[in-house]
Short mmCIF file of C-alpha atoms in Angstrom, two decimals:
data_model
loop_
_atom_site.label_atom_id
_atom_site.label_comp_id
_atom_site.label_asym_id
_atom_site.label_seq_id
_atom_site.Cartn_x
_atom_site.Cartn_y
_atom_site.Cartn_z
CA UNK A 205 70.78 133.77 90.85
CA UNK A 206 71.96 130.45 92.23
CA UNK A 207 71.38 129.60 95.88
CA UNK A 208 73.09 127.09 98.14
CA UNK A 209 70.42 124.55 97.23
CA UNK A 210 71.59 124.68 93.61
CA UNK A 211 75.11 123.55 94.48
CA UNK A 212 75.86 119.85 94.07
CA UNK A 213 77.97 119.21 97.16
CA UNK A 214 77.92 115.48 96.50
CA UNK A 215 79.71 116.00 93.20
CA UNK A 216 82.10 118.57 94.70
CA UNK A 217 83.03 116.16 97.48
CA UNK A 218 83.70 113.29 95.08
CA UNK A 219 85.89 115.53 92.92
CA UNK A 220 87.81 116.70 95.99
CA UNK A 221 88.41 113.19 97.36
CA UNK A 222 89.82 112.16 93.98
CA UNK A 223 92.16 115.16 93.93
CA UNK A 224 93.40 114.23 97.40
CA UNK A 225 95.00 111.13 95.80
CA UNK A 226 94.74 109.21 99.05
CA UNK A 227 94.84 105.44 98.78
CA UNK A 228 91.97 104.14 100.93
CA UNK A 229 93.00 102.21 104.02
CA UNK A 230 92.19 98.53 103.67
CA UNK A 231 90.92 96.26 106.47
CA UNK A 232 94.37 94.66 106.61
CA UNK A 233 95.92 98.05 107.42
CA UNK A 234 93.66 98.43 110.45
CA UNK A 235 94.19 94.79 111.42
CA UNK A 236 97.90 95.58 111.77
CA UNK A 237 97.12 98.71 113.76
CA UNK A 238 94.91 96.64 116.07
CA UNK A 239 97.84 94.31 116.77
CA UNK A 240 99.89 97.25 118.00
CA UNK A 241 97.01 98.34 120.25
CA UNK A 242 96.68 94.98 122.00
CA UNK A 243 98.73 96.00 125.04
CA UNK A 244 97.52 99.60 125.21
CA UNK A 245 94.41 101.42 126.40
CA UNK A 246 95.60 104.85 125.35
CA UNK A 247 92.80 105.34 122.82
CA UNK A 248 90.20 104.57 125.50
CA UNK A 249 91.38 107.08 128.07
CA UNK A 250 92.34 110.26 126.23
CA UNK A 251 90.35 113.49 126.50
CA UNK A 252 88.88 113.12 123.03
CA UNK A 253 86.63 110.27 124.19
CA UNK A 254 85.48 112.22 127.24
CA UNK A 255 84.74 115.29 125.11
CA UNK A 256 82.81 113.22 122.57
CA UNK A 257 80.57 111.60 125.19
CA UNK A 258 80.04 114.88 127.03
CA UNK A 259 78.37 116.28 123.91
CA UNK A 260 75.93 113.37 123.49
CA UNK A 261 72.39 113.56 124.80
CA UNK A 262 71.66 110.07 126.13
CA UNK A 263 68.37 110.92 127.82
CA UNK A 264 65.95 108.16 126.84
CA UNK A 265 68.55 106.45 124.62
CA UNK A 266 68.52 102.65 124.81
CA UNK A 267 70.54 101.67 121.73
CA UNK A 268 73.58 103.01 119.89
CA UNK A 269 75.14 102.12 116.53
CA UNK A 270 78.85 103.02 116.44
CA UNK A 271 80.06 103.05 112.82
CA UNK A 272 83.79 102.64 112.32
CA UNK A 273 84.15 101.67 115.96
CA UNK A 274 87.82 100.68 115.79
CA UNK A 275 89.03 99.29 119.11
CA UNK A 276 85.86 100.46 120.84
CA UNK A 277 86.82 103.80 122.38
CA UNK A 278 83.31 105.22 122.01
CA UNK A 279 81.35 101.95 122.03
CA UNK A 280 82.83 100.73 125.32
CA UNK A 281 82.58 104.16 126.93
CA UNK A 282 78.89 104.61 126.10
CA UNK A 283 77.91 100.98 126.88
CA UNK A 284 77.32 101.52 130.64
CA UNK A 285 74.68 104.17 129.88
CA UNK A 286 72.52 102.23 127.39
CA UNK A 287 71.00 98.79 126.95
CA UNK A 288 72.68 97.83 123.67
CA UNK A 289 75.57 99.00 121.51
CA UNK A 290 76.12 97.69 117.99
CA UNK A 291 79.75 98.26 117.00
CA UNK A 292 80.40 98.22 113.25
CA UNK A 293 83.80 98.08 111.56
CA UNK A 294 85.34 96.54 108.45
CA UNK A 295 88.47 95.41 110.29
CA UNK A 296 88.13 92.02 111.98
CA UNK A 297 91.28 92.81 113.93
CA UNK A 298 89.65 95.88 115.46
CA UNK A 299 86.47 93.95 116.29
CA UNK A 300 88.56 91.21 117.96
CA UNK A 301 90.30 93.90 120.02
CA UNK A 302 86.93 95.38 120.94
CA UNK A 303 85.63 92.02 122.16
CA UNK A 304 88.80 91.35 124.14
CA UNK A 305 88.50 94.71 125.87
CA UNK A 306 84.79 94.19 126.55
CA UNK A 307 85.66 90.94 128.31
CA UNK A 308 88.34 92.62 130.42
CA UNK A 309 85.93 95.37 131.47
CA UNK A 310 83.02 93.00 132.05
CA UNK A 311 80.89 94.67 129.37
CA UNK A 312 78.36 92.31 127.78
CA UNK A 313 76.05 94.63 125.82
CA UNK A 314 78.31 95.44 122.86
CA UNK A 315 77.71 93.43 119.68
CA UNK A 316 80.36 93.55 116.92
CA UNK A 317 79.32 93.76 113.26
CA UNK A 318 81.83 93.19 110.44
CA UNK A 319 80.72 95.66 107.80
CA UNK A 320 82.03 98.56 105.71
CA UNK A 321 80.42 101.87 104.74
CA UNK A 322 79.97 100.64 101.17
CA UNK A 323 78.39 97.30 102.12
CA UNK A 324 74.71 96.43 102.28
CA UNK A 325 73.25 97.68 105.59
CA UNK A 326 69.76 96.24 105.15
CA UNK A 327 70.17 93.90 108.14
CA UNK A 328 71.80 96.50 110.42
CA UNK A 329 69.38 97.29 113.26
CA UNK A 330 67.92 100.75 113.70
CA UNK A 331 69.11 102.39 116.90
CA UNK A 332 68.15 105.45 118.90
CA UNK A 333 71.50 107.06 118.18
CA UNK A 334 74.15 106.62 115.47
CA UNK A 335 77.77 107.56 116.05
CA UNK A 336 80.60 108.08 113.58
CA UNK A 337 83.81 109.06 115.35
CA UNK A 338 86.62 110.01 112.96
CA UNK A 339 85.49 107.28 110.55
CA UNK A 340 83.96 109.12 107.60
CA UNK A 341 86.85 109.67 105.18
CA UNK A 342 84.90 107.84 102.49
CA UNK A 343 84.56 107.99 98.72
CA UNK A 344 80.80 108.64 98.85
CA UNK A 345 79.93 110.93 101.75
CA UNK A 346 76.31 111.48 100.73
CA UNK A 347 75.63 107.74 100.74
CA UNK A 348 77.28 107.40 104.16
CA UNK A 349 75.20 110.22 105.62
CA UNK A 350 72.07 108.62 104.20
CA UNK A 351 72.94 105.33 105.88
CA UNK A 352 73.45 107.01 109.25
CA UNK A 353 70.11 108.78 108.93
CA UNK A 354 68.37 105.58 107.89
CA UNK A 355 69.52 103.79 111.06
CA UNK A 356 69.11 106.60 113.61
CA UNK A 357 65.75 107.05 115.33
CA UNK A 358 66.65 110.08 117.46
CA UNK A 359 70.02 111.63 116.64
CA UNK A 360 73.41 111.34 114.95
CA UNK A 361 76.77 112.35 116.46
CA UNK A 362 79.74 112.59 114.13
CA UNK A 363 83.29 113.95 114.15
CA UNK A 364 85.06 114.97 110.95
CA UNK A 365 88.29 116.68 110.01
CA UNK A 366 88.69 120.44 110.18
CA UNK A 367 92.14 120.79 108.67
CA UNK A 368 93.02 119.46 105.24
CA UNK A 369 95.89 117.31 106.49
CA UNK A 370 96.53 114.83 109.29
CA UNK A 371 100.13 115.79 109.99
CA UNK A 372 102.21 118.94 110.41
CA UNK A 373 102.19 121.21 107.40
CA UNK A 374 105.94 121.76 107.83
CA UNK A 375 106.59 118.09 107.10
CA UNK A 376 104.39 118.15 104.01
CA UNK A 377 106.04 121.30 102.69
CA UNK A 378 109.49 119.81 103.22
CA UNK A 379 108.71 116.84 100.95
CA UNK A 380 106.56 118.76 98.48
CA UNK A 381 103.23 117.22 99.51
CA UNK A 382 101.46 120.40 100.62
CA UNK A 383 98.69 119.93 98.09
CA UNK A 384 94.91 120.11 98.00
CA UNK A 385 94.50 117.91 101.06
CA UNK A 386 91.40 116.04 102.18
CA UNK A 387 87.80 117.28 102.22
CA UNK A 388 86.49 118.37 105.62
CA UNK A 389 83.27 118.67 107.60
CA UNK A 390 81.83 121.60 105.60
CA UNK A 391 80.66 119.22 102.88
CA UNK A 392 78.58 117.20 105.35
CA UNK A 393 77.05 120.32 106.90
CA UNK A 394 75.93 121.57 103.50
CA UNK A 395 74.66 118.19 102.31
CA UNK A 396 72.59 117.80 105.46
CA UNK A 397 71.31 121.38 105.24
CA UNK A 398 70.00 120.65 101.76
CA UNK A 399 68.12 117.68 103.19
CA UNK A 400 66.48 119.81 105.86
CA UNK A 401 68.62 118.86 108.86
CA UNK A 402 69.63 121.49 111.40
CA UNK A 403 73.21 120.55 112.17
CA UNK A 404 74.91 121.84 115.30
CA UNK A 405 78.68 122.24 114.97
CA UNK A 406 81.13 122.24 117.85
CA UNK A 407 84.86 121.54 117.98
CA UNK A 408 87.06 119.13 119.90
CA UNK A 409 90.75 119.92 119.97
CA UNK A 410 93.12 117.65 121.84
CA UNK A 411 95.40 114.67 121.40
CA UNK A 412 93.50 111.62 120.19
CA UNK A 413 96.10 109.09 119.06
CA UNK A 414 95.55 105.34 119.14
CA UNK A 415 98.87 104.43 120.76
CA UNK A 416 100.92 106.14 123.47
CA UNK A 417 103.37 108.69 122.07
CA UNK A 418 106.99 107.63 122.46
CA UNK A 419 110.39 108.86 121.35
CA UNK A 420 110.01 108.50 117.62
CA UNK A 421 112.70 106.75 115.58
CA UNK A 422 113.55 107.58 111.99
CA UNK A 423 111.64 104.56 110.72
CA UNK A 424 108.68 105.34 112.98
CA UNK A 425 108.64 108.86 111.58
CA UNK A 426 108.65 107.69 107.96
CA UNK A 427 105.97 105.06 108.61
CA UNK A 428 103.78 107.62 110.38
CA UNK A 429 104.03 110.08 107.49
CA UNK A 430 103.24 107.36 104.96
CA UNK A 431 100.19 106.24 107.00
CA UNK A 432 98.87 109.79 107.31
CA UNK A 433 99.41 110.69 103.66
CA UNK A 434 97.81 107.45 102.57
CA UNK A 435 100.07 106.75 99.62
CA UNK A 436 103.54 105.43 98.82
CA UNK A 437 106.55 107.68 99.22
CA UNK A 438 109.19 108.05 96.52
CA UNK A 439 112.87 107.47 97.24
CA UNK A 440 113.41 111.23 97.03
CA UNK A 441 110.63 111.88 99.55
CA UNK A 442 112.05 109.28 101.93
CA UNK A 443 115.49 110.90 101.77
CA UNK A 444 113.88 114.28 102.48
CA UNK A 445 112.08 112.82 105.49
CA UNK A 446 115.36 111.38 106.75
CA UNK A 447 116.91 114.84 106.44
CA UNK A 448 113.94 116.44 108.21
CA UNK A 449 114.14 113.89 111.01
CA UNK A 450 117.82 114.52 111.70
CA UNK A 451 117.44 118.28 111.42
CA UNK A 452 114.59 118.27 113.94
CA UNK A 453 115.45 115.25 116.09
CA UNK A 454 114.01 115.52 119.57
CA UNK A 455 111.41 118.09 118.51
CA UNK A 456 109.29 116.01 116.15
CA UNK A 457 105.59 115.68 116.85
CA UNK A 458 104.10 114.29 113.67
CA UNK A 459 100.49 114.49 114.86
CA UNK A 460 99.94 117.51 117.10
CA UNK A 461 96.70 118.20 118.93
CA UNK A 462 94.14 118.12 116.18
CA UNK A 463 90.82 119.88 115.78
CA UNK A 464 87.76 117.78 115.00
CA UNK A 465 84.40 119.18 114.02
CA UNK A 466 81.65 117.67 116.17
CA UNK A 467 78.44 117.48 114.14
CA UNK A 468 75.13 116.57 115.74
CA UNK A 469 71.60 116.58 114.45
CA UNK A 470 68.23 115.21 115.46
CA UNK A 471 65.99 113.07 113.32
#
C-alpha cells in the first residue's frame, strides 16, 4: 500500500503548473505595475499586511529576508521591529519603489536585492526569518521551498493561494476559461511534510490589492482579466468581456476579497 511519502508532489506540482497554461510574469510586467503604484500607499495599509505581521513571531528575531518583496509592504512594515531586512525581488522597478518609500518613512535598515527565485542565491545572507508573501507562483516549488529553508535560521512565513483562480469564477465561465486553474498551498504543505517540517496553516481573507479600487472602465476590466489569467486573450474572448462588462456595469468587482493560506514552520 502506498503512503503519502510515496507520492511525488514535486512532479505533480510541475505537471499542474504546466496545465495552468499561465505565462509567467516578467520583471518588465512588475516594473510597469510599480509605476502605477508610485503615488499610492494602498498596498502598505490594507488589512492583509496587518494580518500577516500579526501571525509572525518576532521574539529574538534580528534579521528578515523578504522574497518577492514587491513595493515593500511586508519589508517596510517589519523593519521597525528588527535590525536588518533584506528585500529580494526580480523587478528593479519594485525595488526602486521600495527604496523611495523607505526614504519617505525614514527607514534605513532595508537592503534591496535584485534576484529571482531561479537565480543563484549563494551570496544571499542567512536570516533569522524568511518571508514569502504571495510571491511563490513559480515553476519549481520544491526548489523555492529549499531556498527558503536554506536561508532561514529560525522560521519561515509564507502565503499561498487557496482558490484555483485570481478572479471571479463568473468572469472565467463567461469567456470559457474556467479550466484547471493554478496549483495552491496544499502542494507546499505536503512537500514540507515529506521533509519533516511541521507546517501550521492559517487563513487570511480580505482585500489585498496593490492599487486603490476605482470605478473600473471597460479597458481597465479587460486589462485586469488579462493580467490575472496570465495569457493573451483572443478577439472572441475580448468581445465576451465587453459584453460581460456592459451587462454588469456598476457591479463589477474583478478581484473580490481573496483567501490566502498562511503557512509557517520552524527550522
